[in-house]
Structures are given as C-alpha cells and as structure tokens.
Short mmCIF file of C-alpha atoms in Angstrom, two decimals:
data_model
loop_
_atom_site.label_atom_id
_atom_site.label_comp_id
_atom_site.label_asym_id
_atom_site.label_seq_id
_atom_site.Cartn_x
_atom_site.Cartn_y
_atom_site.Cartn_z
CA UNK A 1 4.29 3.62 1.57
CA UNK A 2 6.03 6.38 2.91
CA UNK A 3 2.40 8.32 4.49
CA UNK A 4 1.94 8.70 7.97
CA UNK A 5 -0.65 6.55 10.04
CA UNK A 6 -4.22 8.12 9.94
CA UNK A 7 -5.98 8.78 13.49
CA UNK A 8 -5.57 10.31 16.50
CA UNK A 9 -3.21 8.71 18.39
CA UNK A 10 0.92 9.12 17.41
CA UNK A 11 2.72 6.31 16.56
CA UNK A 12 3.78 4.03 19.34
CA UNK A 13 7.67 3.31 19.47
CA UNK A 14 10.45 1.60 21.50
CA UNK A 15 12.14 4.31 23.90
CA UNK A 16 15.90 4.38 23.30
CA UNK A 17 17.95 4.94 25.54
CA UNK A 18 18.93 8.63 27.11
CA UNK A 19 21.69 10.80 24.67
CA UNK A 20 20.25 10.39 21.42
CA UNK A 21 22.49 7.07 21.01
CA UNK A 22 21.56 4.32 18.99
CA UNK A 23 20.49 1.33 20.66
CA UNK A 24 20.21 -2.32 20.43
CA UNK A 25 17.28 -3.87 21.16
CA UNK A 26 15.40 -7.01 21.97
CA UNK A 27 12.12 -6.13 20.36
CA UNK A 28 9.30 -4.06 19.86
CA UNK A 29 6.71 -5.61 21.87
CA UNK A 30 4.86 -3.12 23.11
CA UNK A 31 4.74 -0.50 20.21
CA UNK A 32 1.96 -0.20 17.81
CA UNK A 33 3.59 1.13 15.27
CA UNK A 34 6.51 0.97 13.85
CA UNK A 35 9.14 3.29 11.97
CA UNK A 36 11.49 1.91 9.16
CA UNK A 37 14.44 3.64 7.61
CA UNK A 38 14.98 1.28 5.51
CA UNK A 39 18.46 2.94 3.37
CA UNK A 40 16.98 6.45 4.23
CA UNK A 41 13.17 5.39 2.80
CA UNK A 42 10.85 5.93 5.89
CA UNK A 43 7.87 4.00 6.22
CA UNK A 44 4.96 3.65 8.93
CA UNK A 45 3.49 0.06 9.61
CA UNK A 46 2.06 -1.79 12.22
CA UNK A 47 2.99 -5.16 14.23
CA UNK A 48 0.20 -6.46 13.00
CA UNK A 49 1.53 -6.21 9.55
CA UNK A 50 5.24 -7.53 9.81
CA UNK A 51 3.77 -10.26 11.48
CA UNK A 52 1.44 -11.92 8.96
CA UNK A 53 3.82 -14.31 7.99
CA UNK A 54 7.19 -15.39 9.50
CA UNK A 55 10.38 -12.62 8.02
CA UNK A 56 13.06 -11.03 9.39
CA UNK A 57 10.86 -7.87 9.96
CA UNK A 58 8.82 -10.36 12.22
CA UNK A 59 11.76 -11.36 14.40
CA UNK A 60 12.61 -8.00 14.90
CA UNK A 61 9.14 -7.54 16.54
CA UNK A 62 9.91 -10.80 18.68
CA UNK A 63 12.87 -9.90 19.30
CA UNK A 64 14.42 -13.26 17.59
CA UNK A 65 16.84 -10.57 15.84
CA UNK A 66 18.07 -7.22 17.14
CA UNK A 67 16.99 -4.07 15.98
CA UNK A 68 18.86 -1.04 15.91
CA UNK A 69 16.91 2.28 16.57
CA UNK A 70 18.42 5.74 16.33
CA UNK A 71 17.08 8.77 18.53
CA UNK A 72 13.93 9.50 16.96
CA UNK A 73 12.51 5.99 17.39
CA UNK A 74 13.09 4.93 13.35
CA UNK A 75 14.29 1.38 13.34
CA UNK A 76 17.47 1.42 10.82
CA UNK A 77 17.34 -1.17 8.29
CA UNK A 78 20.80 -0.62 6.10
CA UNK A 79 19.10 -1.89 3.04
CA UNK A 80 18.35 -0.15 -0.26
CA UNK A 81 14.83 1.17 0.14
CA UNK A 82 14.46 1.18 -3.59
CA UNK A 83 11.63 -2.06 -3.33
CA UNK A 84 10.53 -2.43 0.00
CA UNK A 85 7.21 -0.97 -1.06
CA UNK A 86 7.39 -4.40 -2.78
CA UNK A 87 8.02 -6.26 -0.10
CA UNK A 88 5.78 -3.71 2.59
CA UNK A 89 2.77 -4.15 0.05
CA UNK A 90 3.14 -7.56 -0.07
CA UNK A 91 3.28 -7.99 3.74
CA UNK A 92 -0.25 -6.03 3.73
CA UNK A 93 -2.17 -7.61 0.54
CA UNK A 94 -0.85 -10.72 -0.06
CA UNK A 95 0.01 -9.79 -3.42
CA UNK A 96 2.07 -6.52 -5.17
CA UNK A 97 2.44 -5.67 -8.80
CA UNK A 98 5.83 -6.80 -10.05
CA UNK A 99 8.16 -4.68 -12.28
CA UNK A 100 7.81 -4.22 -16.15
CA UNK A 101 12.28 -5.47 -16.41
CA UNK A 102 13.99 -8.65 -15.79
CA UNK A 103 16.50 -6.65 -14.00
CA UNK A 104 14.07 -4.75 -11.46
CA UNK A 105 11.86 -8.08 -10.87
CA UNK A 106 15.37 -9.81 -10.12
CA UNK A 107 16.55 -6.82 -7.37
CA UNK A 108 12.83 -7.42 -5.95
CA UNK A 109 13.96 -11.15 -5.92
CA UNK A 110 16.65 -10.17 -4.02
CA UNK A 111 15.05 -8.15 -1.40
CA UNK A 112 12.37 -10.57 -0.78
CA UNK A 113 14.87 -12.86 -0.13
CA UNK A 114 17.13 -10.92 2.12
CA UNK A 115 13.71 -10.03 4.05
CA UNK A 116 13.19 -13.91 4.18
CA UNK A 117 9.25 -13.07 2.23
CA UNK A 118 8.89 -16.30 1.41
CA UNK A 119 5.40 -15.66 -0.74
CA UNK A 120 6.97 -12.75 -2.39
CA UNK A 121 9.94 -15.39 -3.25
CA UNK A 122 7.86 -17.64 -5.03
CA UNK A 123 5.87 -14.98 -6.80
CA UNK A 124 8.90 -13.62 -8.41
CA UNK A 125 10.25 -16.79 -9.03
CA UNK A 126 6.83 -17.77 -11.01
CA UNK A 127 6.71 -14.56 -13.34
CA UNK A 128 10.90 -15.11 -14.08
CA UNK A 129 9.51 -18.35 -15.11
CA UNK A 130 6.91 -17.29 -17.53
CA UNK A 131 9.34 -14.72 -18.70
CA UNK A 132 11.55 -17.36 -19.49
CA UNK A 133 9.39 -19.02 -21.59
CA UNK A 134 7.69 -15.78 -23.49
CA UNK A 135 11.65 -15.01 -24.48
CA UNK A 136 11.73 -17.57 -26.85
CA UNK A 137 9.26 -15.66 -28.75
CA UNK A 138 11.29 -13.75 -31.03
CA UNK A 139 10.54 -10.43 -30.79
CA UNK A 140 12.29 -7.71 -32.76
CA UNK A 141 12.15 -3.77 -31.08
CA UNK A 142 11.88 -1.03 -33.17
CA UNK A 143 14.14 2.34 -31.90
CA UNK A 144 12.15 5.14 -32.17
CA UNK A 145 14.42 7.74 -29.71
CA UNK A 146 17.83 8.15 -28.71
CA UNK A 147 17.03 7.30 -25.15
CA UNK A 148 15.93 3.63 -26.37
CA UNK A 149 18.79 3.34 -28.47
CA UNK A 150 20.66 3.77 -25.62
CA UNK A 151 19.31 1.27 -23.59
CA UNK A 152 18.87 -1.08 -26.29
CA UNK A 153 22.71 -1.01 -26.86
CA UNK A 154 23.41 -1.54 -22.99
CA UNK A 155 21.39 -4.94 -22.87
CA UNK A 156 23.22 -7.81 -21.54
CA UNK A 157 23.37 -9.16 -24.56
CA UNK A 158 25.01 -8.72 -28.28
CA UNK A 159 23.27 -6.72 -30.24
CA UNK A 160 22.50 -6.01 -34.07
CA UNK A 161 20.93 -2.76 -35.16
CA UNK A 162 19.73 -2.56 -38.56
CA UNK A 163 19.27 1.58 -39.25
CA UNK A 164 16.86 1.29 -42.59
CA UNK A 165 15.03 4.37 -44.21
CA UNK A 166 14.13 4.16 -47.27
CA UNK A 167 11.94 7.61 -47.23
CA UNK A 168 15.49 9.34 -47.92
CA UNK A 169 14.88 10.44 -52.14
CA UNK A 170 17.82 12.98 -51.79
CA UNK A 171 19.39 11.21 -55.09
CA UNK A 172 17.27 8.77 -57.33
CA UNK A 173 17.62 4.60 -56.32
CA UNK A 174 19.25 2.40 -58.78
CA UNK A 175 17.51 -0.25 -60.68
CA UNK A 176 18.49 -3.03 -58.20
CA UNK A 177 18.53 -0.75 -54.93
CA UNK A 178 15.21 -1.78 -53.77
CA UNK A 179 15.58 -5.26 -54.33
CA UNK A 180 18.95 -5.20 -52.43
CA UNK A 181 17.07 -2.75 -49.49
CA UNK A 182 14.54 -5.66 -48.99
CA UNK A 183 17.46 -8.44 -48.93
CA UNK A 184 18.78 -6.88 -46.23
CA UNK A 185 15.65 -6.41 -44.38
CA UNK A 186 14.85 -10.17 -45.15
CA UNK A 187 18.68 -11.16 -43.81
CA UNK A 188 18.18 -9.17 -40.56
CA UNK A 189 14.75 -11.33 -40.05
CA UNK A 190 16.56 -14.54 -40.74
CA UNK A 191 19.57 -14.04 -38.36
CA UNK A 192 16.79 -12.87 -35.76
CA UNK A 193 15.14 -16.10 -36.18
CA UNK A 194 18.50 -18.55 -36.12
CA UNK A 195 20.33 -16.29 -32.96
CA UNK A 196 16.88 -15.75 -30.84
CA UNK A 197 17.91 -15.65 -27.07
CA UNK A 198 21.63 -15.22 -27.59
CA UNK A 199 21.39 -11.78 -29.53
CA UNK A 200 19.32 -8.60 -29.56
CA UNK A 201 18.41 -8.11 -33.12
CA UNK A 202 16.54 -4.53 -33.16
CA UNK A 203 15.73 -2.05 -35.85
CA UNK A 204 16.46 1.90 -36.15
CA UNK A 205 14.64 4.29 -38.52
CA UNK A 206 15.72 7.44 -37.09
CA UNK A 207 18.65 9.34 -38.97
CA UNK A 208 19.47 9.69 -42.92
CA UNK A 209 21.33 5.74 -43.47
CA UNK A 210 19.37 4.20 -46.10
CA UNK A 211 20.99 0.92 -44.86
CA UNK A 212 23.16 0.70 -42.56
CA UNK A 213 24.17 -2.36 -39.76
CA UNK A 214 25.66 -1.57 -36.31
CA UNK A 215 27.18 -4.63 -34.09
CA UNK A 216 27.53 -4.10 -30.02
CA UNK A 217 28.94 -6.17 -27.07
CA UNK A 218 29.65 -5.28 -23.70
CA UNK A 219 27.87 -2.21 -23.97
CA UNK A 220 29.82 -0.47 -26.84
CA UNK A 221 29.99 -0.50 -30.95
CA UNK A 222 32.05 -3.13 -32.14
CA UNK A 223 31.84 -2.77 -35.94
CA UNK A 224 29.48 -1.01 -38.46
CA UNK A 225 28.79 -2.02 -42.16
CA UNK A 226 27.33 0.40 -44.25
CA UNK A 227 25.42 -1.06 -47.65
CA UNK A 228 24.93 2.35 -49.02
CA UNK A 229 27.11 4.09 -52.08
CA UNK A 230 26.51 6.72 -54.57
CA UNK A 231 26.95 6.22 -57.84
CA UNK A 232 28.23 9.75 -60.18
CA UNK A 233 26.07 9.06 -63.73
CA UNK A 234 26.63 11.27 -66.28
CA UNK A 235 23.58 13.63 -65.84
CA UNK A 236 22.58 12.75 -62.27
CA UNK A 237 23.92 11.21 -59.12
CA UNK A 238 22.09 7.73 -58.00
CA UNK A 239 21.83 6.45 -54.52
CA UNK A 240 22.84 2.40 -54.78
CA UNK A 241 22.10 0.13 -52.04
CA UNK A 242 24.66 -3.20 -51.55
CA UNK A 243 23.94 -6.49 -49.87
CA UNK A 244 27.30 -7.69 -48.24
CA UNK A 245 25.92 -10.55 -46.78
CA UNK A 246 29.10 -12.20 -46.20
CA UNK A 247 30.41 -9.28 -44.18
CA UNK A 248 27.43 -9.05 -42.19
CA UNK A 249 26.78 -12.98 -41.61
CA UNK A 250 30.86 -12.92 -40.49
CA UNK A 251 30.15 -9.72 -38.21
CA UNK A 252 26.82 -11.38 -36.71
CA UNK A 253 29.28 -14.46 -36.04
CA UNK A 254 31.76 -11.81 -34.02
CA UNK A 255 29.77 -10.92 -31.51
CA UNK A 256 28.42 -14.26 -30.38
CA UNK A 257 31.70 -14.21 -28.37
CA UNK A 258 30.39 -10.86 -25.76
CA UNK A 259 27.63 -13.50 -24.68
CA UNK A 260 27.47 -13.59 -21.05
CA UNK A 261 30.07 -11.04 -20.53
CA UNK A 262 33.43 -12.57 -22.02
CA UNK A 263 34.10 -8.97 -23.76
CA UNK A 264 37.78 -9.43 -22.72
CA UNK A 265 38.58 -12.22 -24.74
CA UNK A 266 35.94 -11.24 -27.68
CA UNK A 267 38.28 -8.22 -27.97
CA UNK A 268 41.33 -9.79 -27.86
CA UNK A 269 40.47 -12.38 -30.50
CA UNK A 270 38.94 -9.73 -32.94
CA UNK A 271 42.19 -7.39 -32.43
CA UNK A 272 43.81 -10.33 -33.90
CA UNK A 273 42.63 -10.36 -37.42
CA UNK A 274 39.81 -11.02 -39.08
CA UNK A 275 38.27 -12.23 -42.49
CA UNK A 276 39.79 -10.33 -45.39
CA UNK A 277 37.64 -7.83 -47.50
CA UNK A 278 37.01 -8.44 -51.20
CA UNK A 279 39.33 -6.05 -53.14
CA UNK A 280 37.73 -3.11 -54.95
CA UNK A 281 34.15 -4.14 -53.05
CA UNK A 282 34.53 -2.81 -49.58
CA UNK A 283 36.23 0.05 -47.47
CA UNK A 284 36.98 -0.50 -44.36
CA UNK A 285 38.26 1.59 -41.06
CA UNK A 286 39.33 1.23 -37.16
CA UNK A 287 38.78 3.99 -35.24
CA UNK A 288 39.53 4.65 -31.30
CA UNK A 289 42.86 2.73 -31.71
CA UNK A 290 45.82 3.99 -30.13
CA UNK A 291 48.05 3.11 -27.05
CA UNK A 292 46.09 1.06 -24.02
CA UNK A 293 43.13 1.52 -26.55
CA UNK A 294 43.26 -1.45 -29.16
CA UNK A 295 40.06 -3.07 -27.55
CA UNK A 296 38.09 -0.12 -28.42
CA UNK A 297 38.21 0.32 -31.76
CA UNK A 298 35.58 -0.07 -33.85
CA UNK A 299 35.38 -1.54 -37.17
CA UNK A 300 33.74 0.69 -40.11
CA UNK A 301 33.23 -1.08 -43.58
CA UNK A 302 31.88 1.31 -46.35
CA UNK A 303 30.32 -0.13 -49.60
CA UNK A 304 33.07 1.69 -52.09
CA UNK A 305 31.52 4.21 -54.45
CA UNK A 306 31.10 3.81 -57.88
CA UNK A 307 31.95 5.98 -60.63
CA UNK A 308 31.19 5.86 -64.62
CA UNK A 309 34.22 6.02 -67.58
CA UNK A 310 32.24 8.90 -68.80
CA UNK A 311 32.37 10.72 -65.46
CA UNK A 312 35.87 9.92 -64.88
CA UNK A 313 37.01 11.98 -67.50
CA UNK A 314 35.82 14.75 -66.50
CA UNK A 315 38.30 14.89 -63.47
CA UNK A 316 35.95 13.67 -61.28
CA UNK A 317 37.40 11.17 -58.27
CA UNK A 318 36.15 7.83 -56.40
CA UNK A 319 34.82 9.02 -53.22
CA UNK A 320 34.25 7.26 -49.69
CA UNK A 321 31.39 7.85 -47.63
CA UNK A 322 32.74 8.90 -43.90
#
C-alpha cells in the first residue's frame, strides 16, 4: 500500500547523515516506521511488520544486511515495485490474492523469492501447481476483440486460429458448403484435442472469412489457409466452402517446431520447402520476402475459384481471392 500511516505521530526514521548523501546503514532499530522506495513505489510499514517472519526486509531492520537510505529517510530498495504489494500484503495477513496469468503469478514468484518470503514461495508454488494440472483441460478461447487477438497470438506457444462466420449470406452457400463449414469446425476440435498443451487452438468470429485458418509462432503469422471460393453460376454467384484437410493437418504439423522458442530453426526449415500443393486445387502466396527478410514471410493458400463452361463463354475469367 502506498497510504500514509494513520495517527498523530510522523513516521519514525533512521537519521542520515548531514548533506543530503545517501548512507549505509546498520539498521533501523529504533524507528517505528519505515519508508520503502522500492523501484520508485513508496510504501509505509512498520518493524513490526517486516519482522513477522525471517526476509531480507527483516535483516535490514537487524541490521544483518545494509540498507541504503537517501535524504528524506526512504530506504532504497532497487527492485521493481510492480508486486511488492504482494509480498507487503503478505507480510501483514498471512495470505494475498495471487494474479489471474501464469506470467504475473511467476514475476510474484520471483519477488517473493528475491525478498527470501518463504510462505509467499510456497503459496505461489502451490497455485503453479494446480495450474499445471487444470491445463490439461483442453480449453478452446473464443476472440471476441482485436485486443485479445492480440494477446492470444503473443502466447508462448503455437497457435491456430480458426476465423468461422457463417452469418455472412452476401452470395447463396453451395449444396455441400455447410457440410464442409462443419468439417472444418469438427477438424479444429480434433487437432485441439490430439495437440492440448503444446498448441493454442482458439477461435475468431469477428471479420467477413466464412472459413478461414491462421498459424502463429514466435509471436507472428506463419501461414494462412483460406477454405473459402466463389463459384460464377450462370444466373447467380455462390459462396463454396473447401475442406483442405491435408493442407491444414501439414500446417498444424509446421508449427509444432516454434514450441519453446526454437523460431530460428522453425524458420529456417520451413524457408526450405515444403509439401507441394495439388495442381488446379489450391493457390498459394509468400509475402514479406525480400533481402534479410526470408524468415518473415508468410504463407497464404487460397481455395482456387471455380467457374462454369457456360460462364466462361461469356468472357468471364478465374479469379483469386486476395
């Protein structure tokens, strides 16, 4: 907490030395208070409450460890201040709410540890633990906002969007376009299922794709496979939806090599080559290629669009969806 001490009486503190100078120092015995600046957080405690259990902030009371203490009588502690609530709270009640992320309950780990919090320790060790075990639930996130995209996409592990919206009637569905929409659906849920724990597998139904797949690692898009073409009939056009489930299986596969941060060699090994497309079936593009920028392309197949012999003779040309 960053409030001052209720009461009359000001805040005790060490006396430093004449000049405004920093100074080393022994102890605090004798104060009643005490001032942190912990990484330019300030904080008012007691004694009393540093010294509940045995910490560093405890031996700088004792005077086991030195404490430095600028001119105003803060004691400088060059440590983020970001969760020593965490660790203050803890120090006062025994106990502290931990945070929501892996990543924030691991950088309270940290501090607890640094500040030698040796209940603290063990309670963050316990809920990593149980966290642990409730991750091999698989649990698939739904996107419903840029902002969680983008976090989403910079998890520490791969990860396979599938963008799905069937809602979109701008042209009529084909016959079989449903039945291919739920394939894919039921693909995504099987993949989620056999790569729990070593993939993200999340779903998107912001934007106009019908059906579209988006592979990341290390933070960035690696490839993208689109299952959605139009096909020109002779009175109307017709939305068609494709399953490629060899292309997306093979892309799912890809990925599994940015586990645990090896993005370097993924890219080097997917630069290489890669499984040929079937002819006439598939479109695909690189883009973000150039010199010093091979490892950032990122690979775009397009289901190829059909056209009818009676449309075709009307002048009309196969197009590619961009």
């Amino acid at each position: 907490m960053s409030a001052e001490p209720t009461g009359s009486e000001p805040p005790e503190v060490l006396p430093v030395t004449p000049g405004g100078q920093e100074e080393k120092c022994t102890g605090l015995a004798g104060s009643r208070y005490v001032k942190l600046n912990v990484g330019g957080a300030l904080h008012y405690t007691t004694i009393q409450t540093l010294s509940k259990t045995d910490n560093l902030l405890k031996s700088m009371c004792t005077g086991s460890t030195e404490a430095t203490i600028d001119s105003e009588g803060w004691v400088i502690v060059d440590r983020s201040g970001r969760h020593f609530d965490s660790v203050l709270n803890f120090l006062r009640d025994g106990s502290v709410p931990l945070p929501e992320t892996t990543r924030e309950l691991e950088e309270v780990l940290l501090e607890a540890r640094f500040y030698r919090v040796q209940g603290l320790v063990q309670h963050c060790l316990t809920a990593l633990q149980q966290r642990e075990r409730h991750e091999g639930l698989c649990r698939i996130p739904m996107i419903t906002s840029q902002k969680e995209e983008q976090r989403m996409i910079s998890w520490r592990k791969p990860v396979v969007k599938l963008q799905h919206n069937r809602g979109n009637n701008k042209y009529s569905y084909t016959s079989n376009s449903d039945d291919n929409l739920l394939k894919n659906i039921e693909l995504f849920d099987k993949l989620g299922l056999r790569f729990n724990g070593r993939v993200l597998f999340t779903k998107d139904v912001l934007g106009d794709e019908i059906c579209c797949w988006s592979f990341y690692g290390d933070g960035r898009k690696i490839a993208e496979v689109c299952c959605t073409s139009i096909v020109y009939a002779t009175e109307k056009k017709q939305t068609k939806v494709e399953f490629p489930e060899a292309r997306i299986f093979e892309e799912t596969l890809n990925i599994l090599i940015y586990e645990k941060g090896s993005g370097g060699v993924a890219s080097s090994i997917l630069d290489t080559g890669g499984a040929a497309l079937s002819p006439g079936s598939l479109h695909s593009e690189e883009e973000g290629g150039g010199a010093g920028g091979g490892d950032r392309r990122v690979r775009r197949i397009h289901v190829r669009r059909h056209i009818t012999h009676d449309e075709r003779g009307h002048g009309q040309q196969t197009v590619y969806k961009d």
